[in-house]
């Protein structure tokens, strides 16, 4: 079964806080329902997930997660020094990872220490080691949950318009050098994201109205519109992004 964006489930919630809370509940459920082994989860970047991280770090929420059964990865990373203010990992570490009992060896930041191409290959090796194979096997998803954001130019992860990585069919991790956003980046590719049991887009704010409308139509002319999943795709949006503010 492959789900494309035209068949995504859309849940419009009142506020950005409600979106973050619903995502936190889904995160908790994903780990609880993981039958055996660790739940492999890819975190999204940017500012939207910050509310989620803050909610998940709350003792009443973090206490519902068996962190020993969680393995965290990233959907993308800005190619900046470790700890840089624009680093997605630095943000997740500050708001969530430093506040919960996930074993350090189960958090996999994207490396940014050599060259983007070398570090992309290195991260692919990390994913393959966790997955236990070098080829993605249909029916055995790499990720139990992939969280994605939506850019105002229609990008997701760091799959930006016009980037060669959009055409990547085999590598699991690629490089992007967008003209519409700062920094070179590492990103999961379409095949890696497709190897998932559940993809959840988090989309909030009025500035996302045009692209959310195109995403919901499965508009393949924007990178996010081309996302598919072996499992399900859910869009969690607030009313502002859905254009439903009176
Ligand atoms: C990144 C993200 C990117 C982000 C969107 C939305 O590293 O920038 O992964 O895909 O999700 O640009 O960003 P906001 O959440 O800040 O609107």
GROMACS .gro file of C-alpha atoms and ligand atoms in nm:
model
  263
    1UNK     CA    1   0.000   0.000   0.000
    2UNK     CA    2   0.141   0.342  -0.092
    3UNK     CA    3  -0.029   0.661   0.019
    4UNK     CA    4   0.021   0.985  -0.171
    5UNK     CA    5  -0.078   1.334  -0.063
    6UNK     CA    6  -0.420   1.314  -0.229
    7UNK     CA    7  -0.504   1.040   0.017
    8UNK     CA    8  -0.362   1.206   0.326
    9UNK     CA    9  -0.588   1.236   0.628
   10UNK     CA   10  -0.631   1.601   0.728
   11UNK     CA   11  -0.704   1.706   1.083
   12UNK     CA   12  -0.766   2.079   1.130
   13UNK     CA   13  -0.735   2.183   1.494
   14UNK     CA   14  -0.816   2.512   1.663
   15UNK     CA   15  -0.465   2.631   1.746
   16UNK     CA   16  -0.095   2.561   1.700
   17UNK     CA   17  -0.089   2.440   2.061
   18UNK     CA   18  -0.361   2.186   1.981
   19UNK     CA   19  -0.157   2.066   1.681
   20UNK     CA   20   0.150   2.022   1.900
   21UNK     CA   21  -0.050   1.836   2.166
   22UNK     CA   22  -0.200   1.601   1.907
   23UNK     CA   23   0.150   1.533   1.767
   24UNK     CA   24   0.278   1.461   2.117
   25UNK     CA   25  -0.005   1.211   2.167
   26UNK     CA   26   0.080   1.045   1.836
   27UNK     CA   27   0.448   1.028   1.934
   28UNK     CA   28   0.355   0.855   2.262
   29UNK     CA   29   0.120   0.615   2.083
   30UNK     CA   30   0.380   0.529   1.819
   31UNK     CA   31   0.623   0.415   2.086
   32UNK     CA   32   0.357   0.230   2.286
   33UNK     CA   33   0.233   0.043   1.979
   34UNK     CA   34   0.580  -0.057   1.856
   35UNK     CA   35   0.556  -0.436   1.891
   36UNK     CA   36   0.926  -0.518   1.911
   37UNK     CA   37   1.252  -0.332   1.903
   38UNK     CA   38   1.288   0.042   1.907
   39UNK     CA   39   1.057   0.295   1.744
   40UNK     CA   40   1.258   0.481   1.480
   41UNK     CA   41   1.129   0.839   1.462
   42UNK     CA   42   1.253   1.123   1.238
   43UNK     CA   43   1.206   1.470   1.384
   44UNK     CA   44   1.124   1.768   1.166
   45UNK     CA   45   1.316   2.092   1.183
   46UNK     CA   46   1.236   2.460   1.174
   47UNK     CA   47   1.026   2.640   1.433
   48UNK     CA   48   0.696   2.450   1.421
   49UNK     CA   49   0.811   2.147   1.624
   50UNK     CA   50   0.936   2.363   1.914
   51UNK     CA   51   0.592   2.360   2.078
   52UNK     CA   52   0.585   1.982   2.041
   53UNK     CA   53   0.929   1.943   2.201
   54UNK     CA   54   0.822   2.160   2.496
   55UNK     CA   55   0.503   1.956   2.548
   56UNK     CA   56   0.682   1.621   2.516
   57UNK     CA   57   0.941   1.731   2.771
   58UNK     CA   58   0.674   1.793   3.033
   59UNK     CA   59   0.695   1.522   3.304
   60UNK     CA   60   0.329   1.423   3.259
   61UNK     CA   61   0.396   1.360   2.889
   62UNK     CA   62   0.757   1.236   2.894
   63UNK     CA   63   0.653   0.994   3.170
   64UNK     CA   64   0.428   0.816   2.919
   65UNK     CA   65   0.721   0.731   2.691
   66UNK     CA   66   0.958   0.437   2.742
   67UNK     CA   67   1.257   0.633   2.607
   68UNK     CA   68   1.471   0.318   2.608
   69UNK     CA   69   1.257   0.204   2.314
   70UNK     CA   70   1.298   0.524   2.109
   71UNK     CA   71   1.561   0.588   1.843
   72UNK     CA   72   1.556   0.947   1.716
   73UNK     CA   73   1.674   1.069   1.377
   74UNK     CA   74   1.628   1.394   1.182
   75UNK     CA   75   1.447   1.463   0.858
   76UNK     CA   76   1.703   1.727   0.774
   77UNK     CA   77   1.972   1.948   0.919
   78UNK     CA   78   2.131   2.276   0.832
   79UNK     CA   79   2.497   2.223   0.751
   80UNK     CA   80   2.622   2.436   1.041
   81UNK     CA   81   2.858   2.374   1.332
   82UNK     CA   82   2.727   2.157   1.614
   83UNK     CA   83   2.543   2.387   1.859
   84UNK     CA   84   2.480   2.661   1.600
   85UNK     CA   85   2.162   2.860   1.668
   86UNK     CA   86   2.016   2.740   1.334
   87UNK     CA   87   2.083   2.370   1.406
   88UNK     CA   88   1.770   2.156   1.425
   89UNK     CA   89   1.947   1.921   1.663
   90UNK     CA   90   2.051   2.207   1.892
   91UNK     CA   91   1.686   2.310   1.915
   92UNK     CA   92   1.561   1.956   1.986
   93UNK     CA   93   1.839   1.902   2.240
   94UNK     CA   94   1.764   2.224   2.426
   95UNK     CA   95   1.385   2.182   2.438
   96UNK     CA   96   1.345   1.805   2.462
   97UNK     CA   97   1.645   1.573   2.452
   98UNK     CA   98   1.824   1.730   2.749
   99UNK     CA   99   1.505   1.692   2.954
  100UNK     CA  100   1.409   1.326   2.897
  101UNK     CA  101   1.583   0.995   2.968
  102UNK     CA  102   1.658   0.887   2.612
  103UNK     CA  103   1.994   0.705   2.599
  104UNK     CA  104   2.250   0.928   2.422
  105UNK     CA  105   2.336   0.649   2.179
  106UNK     CA  106   1.976   0.648   2.058
  107UNK     CA  107   1.982   1.009   1.937
  108UNK     CA  108   2.133   1.045   1.589
  109UNK     CA  109   2.205   1.403   1.486
  110UNK     CA  110   2.303   1.450   1.123
  111UNK     CA  111   2.682   1.505   1.116
  112UNK     CA  112   2.812   1.838   0.987
  113UNK     CA  113   3.185   1.792   1.038
  114UNK     CA  114   3.345   1.715   0.701
  115UNK     CA  115   3.162   1.787   0.375
  116UNK     CA  116   2.789   1.770   0.316
  117UNK     CA  117   2.829   1.486   0.068
  118UNK     CA  118   3.051   1.283   0.300
  119UNK     CA  119   2.823   1.345   0.599
  120UNK     CA  120   2.514   1.250   0.397
  121UNK     CA  121   2.678   0.915   0.319
  122UNK     CA  122   2.780   0.880   0.682
  123UNK     CA  123   2.421   0.938   0.798
  124UNK     CA  124   2.295   0.685   0.547
  125UNK     CA  125   2.531   0.436   0.713
  126UNK     CA  126   2.383   0.524   1.053
  127UNK     CA  127   2.032   0.463   0.923
  128UNK     CA  128   2.133   0.135   0.757
  129UNK     CA  129   2.295   0.013   1.079
  130UNK     CA  130   1.979   0.085   1.276
  131UNK     CA  131   1.761  -0.067   1.002
  132UNK     CA  132   1.983  -0.374   0.974
  133UNK     CA  133   2.008  -0.370   0.595
  134UNK     CA  134   2.153  -0.158   0.314
  135UNK     CA  135   1.844  -0.184   0.095
  136UNK     CA  136   1.495  -0.066   0.193
  137UNK     CA  137   1.258  -0.361   0.208
  138UNK     CA  138   0.895  -0.305   0.105
  139UNK     CA  139   0.670  -0.390   0.397
  140UNK     CA  140   0.944  -0.328   0.653
  141UNK     CA  141   0.951   0.050   0.701
  142UNK     CA  142   1.269   0.230   0.799
  143UNK     CA  143   1.069   0.473   1.013
  144UNK     CA  144   0.774   0.417   1.241
  145UNK     CA  145   0.707   0.791   1.229
  146UNK     CA  146   0.838   1.074   1.012
  147UNK     CA  147   0.750   1.427   1.116
  148UNK     CA  148   0.758   1.689   0.840
  149UNK     CA  149   0.709   2.063   0.817
  150UNK     CA  150   0.594   2.270   0.520
  151UNK     CA  151   0.785   2.567   0.386
  152UNK     CA  152   0.621   2.871   0.227
  153UNK     CA  153   0.784   2.767  -0.101
  154UNK     CA  154   0.636   2.418  -0.073
  155UNK     CA  155   0.950   2.243   0.050
  156UNK     CA  156   0.953   1.979   0.319
  157UNK     CA  157   1.251   1.846   0.512
  158UNK     CA  158   1.519   2.005   0.291
  159UNK     CA  159   1.360   1.891  -0.032
  160UNK     CA  160   1.356   2.235  -0.191
  161UNK     CA  161   1.221   2.333  -0.535
  162UNK     CA  162   1.468   2.277  -0.818
  163UNK     CA  163   1.718   2.080  -0.610
  164UNK     CA  164   1.880   1.771  -0.771
  165UNK     CA  165   1.804   1.570  -0.456
  166UNK     CA  166   1.438   1.570  -0.564
  167UNK     CA  167   1.536   1.321  -0.834
  168UNK     CA  168   1.724   1.088  -0.597
  169UNK     CA  169   1.578   0.739  -0.625
  170UNK     CA  170   1.820   0.521  -0.425
  171UNK     CA  171   2.022   0.714  -0.167
  172UNK     CA  172   1.853   0.759   0.169
  173UNK     CA  173   2.019   1.092   0.250
  174UNK     CA  174   2.111   1.376   0.016
  175UNK     CA  175   2.238   1.733   0.005
  176UNK     CA  176   2.053   2.053  -0.079
  177UNK     CA  177   2.179   2.407  -0.137
  178UNK     CA  178   1.856   2.610  -0.149
  179UNK     CA  179   1.848   2.969  -0.273
  180UNK     CA  180   1.534   3.041  -0.067
  181UNK     CA  181   1.668   2.945   0.276
  182UNK     CA  182   1.996   2.978   0.463
  183UNK     CA  183   2.267   2.713   0.475
  184UNK     CA  184   2.351   2.405   0.278
  185UNK     CA  185   2.155   2.112   0.418
  186UNK     CA  186   2.139   1.739   0.461
  187UNK     CA  187   1.800   1.581   0.400
  188UNK     CA  188   1.621   1.250   0.392
  189UNK     CA  189   1.527   1.167   0.034
  190UNK     CA  190   1.186   1.070  -0.102
  191UNK     CA  191   1.265   0.695  -0.092
  192UNK     CA  192   1.375   0.716   0.272
  193UNK     CA  193   1.064   0.910   0.376
  194UNK     CA  194   0.843   0.671   0.177
  195UNK     CA  195   0.978   0.383   0.388
  196UNK     CA  196   0.755   0.480   0.679
  197UNK     CA  197   0.456   0.351   0.869
  198UNK     CA  198   0.329   0.704   0.932
  199UNK     CA  199   0.418   1.049   0.799
  200UNK     CA  200   0.278   1.348   0.988
  201UNK     CA  201   0.294   1.701   0.851
  202UNK     CA  202   0.276   1.976   1.112
  203UNK     CA  203   0.146   2.294   0.949
  204UNK     CA  204   0.053   2.605   1.143
  205UNK     CA  205   0.016   2.976   1.075
  206UNK     CA  206  -0.154   3.190   0.812
  207UNK     CA  207   0.163   3.210   0.605
  208UNK     CA  208   0.116   2.842   0.513
  209UNK     CA  209  -0.236   2.883   0.364
  210UNK     CA  210  -0.135   2.877  -0.005
  211UNK     CA  211   0.104   2.584   0.021
  212UNK     CA  212  -0.120   2.378   0.250
  213UNK     CA  213  -0.399   2.408  -0.005
  214UNK     CA  214  -0.162   2.283  -0.280
  215UNK     CA  215  -0.026   2.009  -0.054
  216UNK     CA  216  -0.378   1.879   0.018
  217UNK     CA  217  -0.439   1.859  -0.360
  218UNK     CA  218  -0.124   1.650  -0.402
  219UNK     CA  219   0.026   1.921  -0.622
  220UNK     CA  220   0.338   1.752  -0.758
  221UNK     CA  221   0.483   2.083  -0.871
  222UNK     CA  222   0.588   2.149  -0.511
  223UNK     CA  223   0.832   1.912  -0.339
  224UNK     CA  224   0.602   1.840  -0.042
  225UNK     CA  225   0.326   1.740  -0.283
  226UNK     CA  226   0.538   1.445  -0.399
  227UNK     CA  227   0.574   1.283  -0.057
  228UNK     CA  228   0.446   0.926  -0.041
  229UNK     CA  229   0.443   0.673   0.241
  230UNK     CA  230   0.421   0.294   0.257
  231UNK     CA  231   0.187   0.359   0.545
  232UNK     CA  232  -0.037   0.654   0.620
  233UNK     CA  233   0.000   1.029   0.579
  234UNK     CA  234  -0.163   1.268   0.824
  235UNK     CA  235  -0.169   1.647   0.802
  236UNK     CA  236  -0.213   1.820   1.138
  237UNK     CA  237  -0.296   2.186   1.070
  238UNK     CA  238  -0.434   2.470   1.272
  239UNK     CA  239  -0.729   2.677   1.146
  240UNK     CA  240  -0.494   2.960   1.055
  241UNK     CA  241  -0.300   2.744   0.808
  242UNK     CA  242  -0.622   2.591   0.680
  243UNK     CA  243  -0.751   2.937   0.595
  244UNK     CA  244  -1.044   2.893   0.830
  245UNK     CA  245  -0.995   3.200   1.045
  246UNK     CA  246  -1.314   3.408   1.026
  247LIG     C1  247   1.409   2.303   0.825
  247LIG     C2  248   1.288   2.217   0.817
  247LIG     C3  249   1.194   2.267   0.715
  247LIG     C4  250   1.080   2.323   0.795
  247LIG     C5  251   0.993   2.413   0.711
  247LIG     C6  252   0.889   2.482   0.798
  247LIG     O1  253   1.515   2.254   0.865
  247LIG     O2  254   1.394   2.423   0.800
  247LIG     O3  255   1.301   2.090   0.826
  247LIG     O4  256   1.146   2.173   0.624
  247LIG     O5  257   1.002   2.216   0.846
  247LIG     O6  258   1.077   2.510   0.652
  247LIG     O7  259   0.959   2.564   0.889
  247LIG     P1  260   0.882   2.638   1.010
  247LIG     O8  261   0.833   2.528   1.099
  247LIG     O9  262   0.988   2.721   1.074
  247LIG    O10  263   0.770   2.716   0.946
   0.00000   0.00000   0.00000
